[in-house]
PDB file of C-alpha atoms in Angstrom:
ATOM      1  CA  UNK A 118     -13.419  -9.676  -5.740  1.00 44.00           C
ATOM      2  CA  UNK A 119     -14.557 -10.401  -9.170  1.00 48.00           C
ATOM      3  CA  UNK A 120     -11.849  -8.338 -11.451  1.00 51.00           C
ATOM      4  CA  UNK A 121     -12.255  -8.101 -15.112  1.00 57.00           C
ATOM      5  CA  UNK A 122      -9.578 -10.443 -16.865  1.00 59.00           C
ATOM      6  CA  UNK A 123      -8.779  -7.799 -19.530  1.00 64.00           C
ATOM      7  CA  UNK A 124      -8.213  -5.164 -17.271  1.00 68.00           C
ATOM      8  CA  UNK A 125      -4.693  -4.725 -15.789  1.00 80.00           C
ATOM      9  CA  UNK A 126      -3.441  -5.524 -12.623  1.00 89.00           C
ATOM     10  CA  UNK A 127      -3.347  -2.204 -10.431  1.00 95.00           C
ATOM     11  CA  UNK A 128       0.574  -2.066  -9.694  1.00 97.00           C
ATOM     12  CA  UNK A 129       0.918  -1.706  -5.772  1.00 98.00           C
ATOM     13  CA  UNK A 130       4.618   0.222  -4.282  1.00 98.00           C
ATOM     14  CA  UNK A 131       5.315  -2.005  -1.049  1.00 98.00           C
ATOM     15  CA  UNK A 132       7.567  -0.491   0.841  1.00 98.00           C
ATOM     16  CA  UNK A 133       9.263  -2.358   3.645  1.00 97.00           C
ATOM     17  CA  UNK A 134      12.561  -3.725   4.757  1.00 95.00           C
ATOM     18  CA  UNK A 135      11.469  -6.422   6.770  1.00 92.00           C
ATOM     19  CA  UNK A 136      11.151 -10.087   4.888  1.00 93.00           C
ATOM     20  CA  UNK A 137       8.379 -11.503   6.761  1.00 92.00           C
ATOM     21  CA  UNK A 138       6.161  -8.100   5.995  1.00 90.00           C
ATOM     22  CA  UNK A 139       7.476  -7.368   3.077  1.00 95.00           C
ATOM     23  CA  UNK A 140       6.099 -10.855   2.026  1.00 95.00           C
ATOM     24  CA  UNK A 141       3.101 -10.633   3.680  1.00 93.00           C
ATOM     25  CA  UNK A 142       1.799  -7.171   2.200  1.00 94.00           C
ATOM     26  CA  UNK A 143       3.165  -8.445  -1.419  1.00 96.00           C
ATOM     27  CA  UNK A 144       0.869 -12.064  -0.817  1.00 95.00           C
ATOM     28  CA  UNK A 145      -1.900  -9.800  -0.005  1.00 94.00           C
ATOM     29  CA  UNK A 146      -1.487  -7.684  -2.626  1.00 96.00           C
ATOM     30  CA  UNK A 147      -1.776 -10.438  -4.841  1.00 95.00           C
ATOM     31  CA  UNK A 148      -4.503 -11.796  -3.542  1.00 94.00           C
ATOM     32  CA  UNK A 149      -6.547  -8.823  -3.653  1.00 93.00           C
ATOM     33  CA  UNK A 150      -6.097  -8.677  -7.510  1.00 92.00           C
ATOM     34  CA  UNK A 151      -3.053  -6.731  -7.643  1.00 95.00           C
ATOM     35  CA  UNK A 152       0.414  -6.485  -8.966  1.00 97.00           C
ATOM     36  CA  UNK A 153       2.856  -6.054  -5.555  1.00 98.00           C
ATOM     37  CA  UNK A 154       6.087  -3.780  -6.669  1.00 98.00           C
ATOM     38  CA  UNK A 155       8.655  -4.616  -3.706  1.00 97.00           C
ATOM     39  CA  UNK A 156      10.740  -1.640  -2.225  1.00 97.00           C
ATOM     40  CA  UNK A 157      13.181  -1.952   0.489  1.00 96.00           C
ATOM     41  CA  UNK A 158      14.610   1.935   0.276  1.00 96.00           C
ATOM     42  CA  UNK A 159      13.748   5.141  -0.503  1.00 95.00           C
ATOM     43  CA  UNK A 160      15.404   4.428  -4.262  1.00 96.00           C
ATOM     44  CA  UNK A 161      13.613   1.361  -4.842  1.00 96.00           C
ATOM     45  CA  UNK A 162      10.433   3.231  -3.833  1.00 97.00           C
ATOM     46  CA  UNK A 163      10.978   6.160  -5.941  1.00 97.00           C
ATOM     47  CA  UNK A 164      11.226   4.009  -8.717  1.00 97.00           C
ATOM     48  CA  UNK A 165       8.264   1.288  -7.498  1.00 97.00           C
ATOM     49  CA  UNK A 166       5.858   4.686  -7.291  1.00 98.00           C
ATOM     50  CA  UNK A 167       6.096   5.305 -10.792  1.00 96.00           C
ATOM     51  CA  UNK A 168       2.891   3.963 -12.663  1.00 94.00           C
ATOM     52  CA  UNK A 169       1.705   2.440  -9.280  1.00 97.00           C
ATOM     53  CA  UNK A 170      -1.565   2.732  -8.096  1.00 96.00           C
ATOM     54  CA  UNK A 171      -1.352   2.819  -4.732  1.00 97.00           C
ATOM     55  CA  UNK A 172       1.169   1.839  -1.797  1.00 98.00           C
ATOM     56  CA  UNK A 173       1.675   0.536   0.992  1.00 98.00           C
ATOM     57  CA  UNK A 174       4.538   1.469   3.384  1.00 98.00           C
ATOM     58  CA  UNK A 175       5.599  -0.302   6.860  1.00 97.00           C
ATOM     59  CA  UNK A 176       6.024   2.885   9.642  1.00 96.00           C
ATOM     60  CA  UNK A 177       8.876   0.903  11.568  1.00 92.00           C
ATOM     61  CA  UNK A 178      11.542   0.332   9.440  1.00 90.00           C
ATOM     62  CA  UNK A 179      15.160   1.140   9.798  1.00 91.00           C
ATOM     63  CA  UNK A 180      16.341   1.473   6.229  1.00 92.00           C
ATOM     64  CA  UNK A 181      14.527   4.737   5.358  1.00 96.00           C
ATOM     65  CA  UNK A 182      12.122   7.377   6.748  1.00 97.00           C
ATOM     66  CA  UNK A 183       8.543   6.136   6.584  1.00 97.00           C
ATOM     67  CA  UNK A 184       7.073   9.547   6.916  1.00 98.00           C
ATOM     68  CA  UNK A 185       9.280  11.094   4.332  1.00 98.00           C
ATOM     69  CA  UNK A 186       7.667   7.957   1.308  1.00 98.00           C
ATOM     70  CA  UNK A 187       4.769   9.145   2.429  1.00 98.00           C
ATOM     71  CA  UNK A 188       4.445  12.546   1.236  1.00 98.00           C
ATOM     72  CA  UNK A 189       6.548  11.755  -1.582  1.00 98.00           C
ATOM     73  CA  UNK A 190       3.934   9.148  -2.609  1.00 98.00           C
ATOM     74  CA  UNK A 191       1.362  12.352  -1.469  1.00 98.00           C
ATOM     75  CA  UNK A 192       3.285  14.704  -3.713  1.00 97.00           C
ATOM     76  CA  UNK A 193       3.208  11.926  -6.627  1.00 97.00           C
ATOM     77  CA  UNK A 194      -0.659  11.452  -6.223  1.00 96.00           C
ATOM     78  CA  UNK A 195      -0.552   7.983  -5.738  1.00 97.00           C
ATOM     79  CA  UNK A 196      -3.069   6.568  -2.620  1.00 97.00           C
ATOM     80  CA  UNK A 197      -1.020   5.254   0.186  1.00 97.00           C
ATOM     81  CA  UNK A 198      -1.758   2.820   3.006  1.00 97.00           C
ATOM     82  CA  UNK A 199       0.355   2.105   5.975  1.00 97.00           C
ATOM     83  CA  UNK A 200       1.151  -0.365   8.858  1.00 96.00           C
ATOM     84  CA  UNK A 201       2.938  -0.071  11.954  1.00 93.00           C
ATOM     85  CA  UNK A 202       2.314  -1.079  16.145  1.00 91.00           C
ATOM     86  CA  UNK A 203      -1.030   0.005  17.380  1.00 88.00           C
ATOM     87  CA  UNK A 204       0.571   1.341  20.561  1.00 88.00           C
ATOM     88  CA  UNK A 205       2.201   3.812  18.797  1.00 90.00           C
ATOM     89  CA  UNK A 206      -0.560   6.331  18.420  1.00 91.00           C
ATOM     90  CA  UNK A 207       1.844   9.053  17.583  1.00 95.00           C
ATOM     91  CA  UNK A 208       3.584   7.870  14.335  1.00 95.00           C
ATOM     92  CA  UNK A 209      -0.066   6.423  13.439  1.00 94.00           C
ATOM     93  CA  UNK A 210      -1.315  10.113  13.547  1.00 95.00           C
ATOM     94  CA  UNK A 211       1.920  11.137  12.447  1.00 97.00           C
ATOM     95  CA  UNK A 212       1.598   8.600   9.196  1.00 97.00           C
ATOM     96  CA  UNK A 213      -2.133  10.334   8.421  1.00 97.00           C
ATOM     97  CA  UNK A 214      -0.285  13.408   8.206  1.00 98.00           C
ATOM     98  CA  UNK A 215       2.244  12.454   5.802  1.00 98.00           C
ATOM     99  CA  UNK A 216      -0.544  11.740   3.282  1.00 97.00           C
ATOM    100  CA  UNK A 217      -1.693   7.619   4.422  1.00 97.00           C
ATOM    101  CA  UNK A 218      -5.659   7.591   3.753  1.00 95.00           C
ATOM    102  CA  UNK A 219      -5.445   4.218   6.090  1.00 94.00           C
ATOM    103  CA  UNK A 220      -2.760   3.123   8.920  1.00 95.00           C
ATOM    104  CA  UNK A 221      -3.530  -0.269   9.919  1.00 93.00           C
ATOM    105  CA  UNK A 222      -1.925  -1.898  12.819  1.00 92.00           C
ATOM    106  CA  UNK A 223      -0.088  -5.214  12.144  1.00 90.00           C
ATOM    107  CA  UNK A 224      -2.750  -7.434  13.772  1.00 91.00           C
ATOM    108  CA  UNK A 225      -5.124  -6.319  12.301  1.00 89.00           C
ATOM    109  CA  UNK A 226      -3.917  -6.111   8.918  1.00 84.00           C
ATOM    110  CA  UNK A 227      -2.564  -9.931   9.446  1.00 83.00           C
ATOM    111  CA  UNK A 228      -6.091 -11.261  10.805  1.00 89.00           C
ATOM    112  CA  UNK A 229      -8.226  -9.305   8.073  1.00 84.00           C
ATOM    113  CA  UNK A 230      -5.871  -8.473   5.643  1.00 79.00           C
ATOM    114  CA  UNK A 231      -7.525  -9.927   3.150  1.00 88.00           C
ATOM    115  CA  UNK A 232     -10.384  -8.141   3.167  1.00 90.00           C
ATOM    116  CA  UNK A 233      -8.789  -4.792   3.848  1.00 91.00           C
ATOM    117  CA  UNK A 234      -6.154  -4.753   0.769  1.00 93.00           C
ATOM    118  CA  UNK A 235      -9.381  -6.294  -1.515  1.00 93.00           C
ATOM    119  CA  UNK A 236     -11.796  -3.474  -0.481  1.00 91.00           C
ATOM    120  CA  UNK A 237      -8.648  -0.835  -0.874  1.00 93.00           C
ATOM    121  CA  UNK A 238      -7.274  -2.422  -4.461  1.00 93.00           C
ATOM    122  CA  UNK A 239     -10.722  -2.740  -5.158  1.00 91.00           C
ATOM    123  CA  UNK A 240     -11.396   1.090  -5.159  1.00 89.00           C
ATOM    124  CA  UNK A 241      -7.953   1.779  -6.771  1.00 89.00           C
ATOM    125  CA  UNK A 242      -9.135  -0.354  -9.548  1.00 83.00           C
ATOM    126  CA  UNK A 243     -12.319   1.581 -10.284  1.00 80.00           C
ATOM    127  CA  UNK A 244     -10.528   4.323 -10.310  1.00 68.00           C
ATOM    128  CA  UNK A 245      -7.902   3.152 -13.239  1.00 57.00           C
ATOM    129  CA  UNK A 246     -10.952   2.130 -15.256  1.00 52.00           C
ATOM    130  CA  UNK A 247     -12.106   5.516 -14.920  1.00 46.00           C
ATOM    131  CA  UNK A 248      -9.318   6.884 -15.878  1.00 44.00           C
ATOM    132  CA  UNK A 249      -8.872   5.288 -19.124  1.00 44.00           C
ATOM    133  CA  UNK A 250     -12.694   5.272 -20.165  1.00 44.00           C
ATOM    134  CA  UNK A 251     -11.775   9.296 -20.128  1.00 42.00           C
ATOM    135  CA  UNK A 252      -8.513   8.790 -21.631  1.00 40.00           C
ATOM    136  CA  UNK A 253     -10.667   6.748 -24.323  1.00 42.00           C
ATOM    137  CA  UNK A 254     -13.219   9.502 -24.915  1.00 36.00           C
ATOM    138  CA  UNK A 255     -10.939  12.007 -25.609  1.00 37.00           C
TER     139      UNK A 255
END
């Protein structure tokens, strides 16, 4: 993605309590042009969610309830992705629910990552330029 160097990094919520994802969504966050806010609890996310662009939020975790930051990143209007096990069609639908546009299994999101959080931050990013070409006009 070719991002405009004067525009500002799209700030990213990543909410997850295990190291290993946590640092993998917040490296691909990066690398898709954006700026990854870490969260490990439902505090830290509340706070991470405001001025954030989007999120991402791992389904399995054990420090919080996964569907619960989801509608509260719904009922904040911030765009929210999620991962979790693909076998687990139930909290996958259940995650759609709760407000997540995408839920991407782990696989997946580790083998094409990449180009799944660039297309995503991508679209987040057209959208803040939009935004403040209005907030310009006014």
């Amino acid at each position: 993605m070719t991002a405009d160097p004067e525009a500002p990094l799209p700030r990213i919520a990543v909410l997850a309590d295990d190291l290993i994802w946590a640092t993998r969504l917040a490296d691909g966050v990066r690398r898709a042009g954006g700026e990854p806010v870490p969260a490990r609890s439902t505090a830290d996310f509340d706070l991470a969610l405001q001025g954030a662009a989007g999120c991402i939020v791992d389904l399995t975790a054990r420090a919080y309830d996964s569907l619960a930051a989801l509608r509260v990143a719904r009922g904040a209007g911030v765009p929210a992705v999620a991962v979790g096990q693909h076998d687990d069609a139930d909290l996958r639908r259940a995650a759609r629910e709760a407000g997540a546009v995408r839920v991407y299994a782990y696989r997946v999101l580790f083998e094409h990552g990449d180009r799944e959080l660039d297309a995503w931050i991508a679209g987040l990013r057209t959208g803040l330029r939009a935004g403040a070409e209005e907030e310009e006009a006014r």
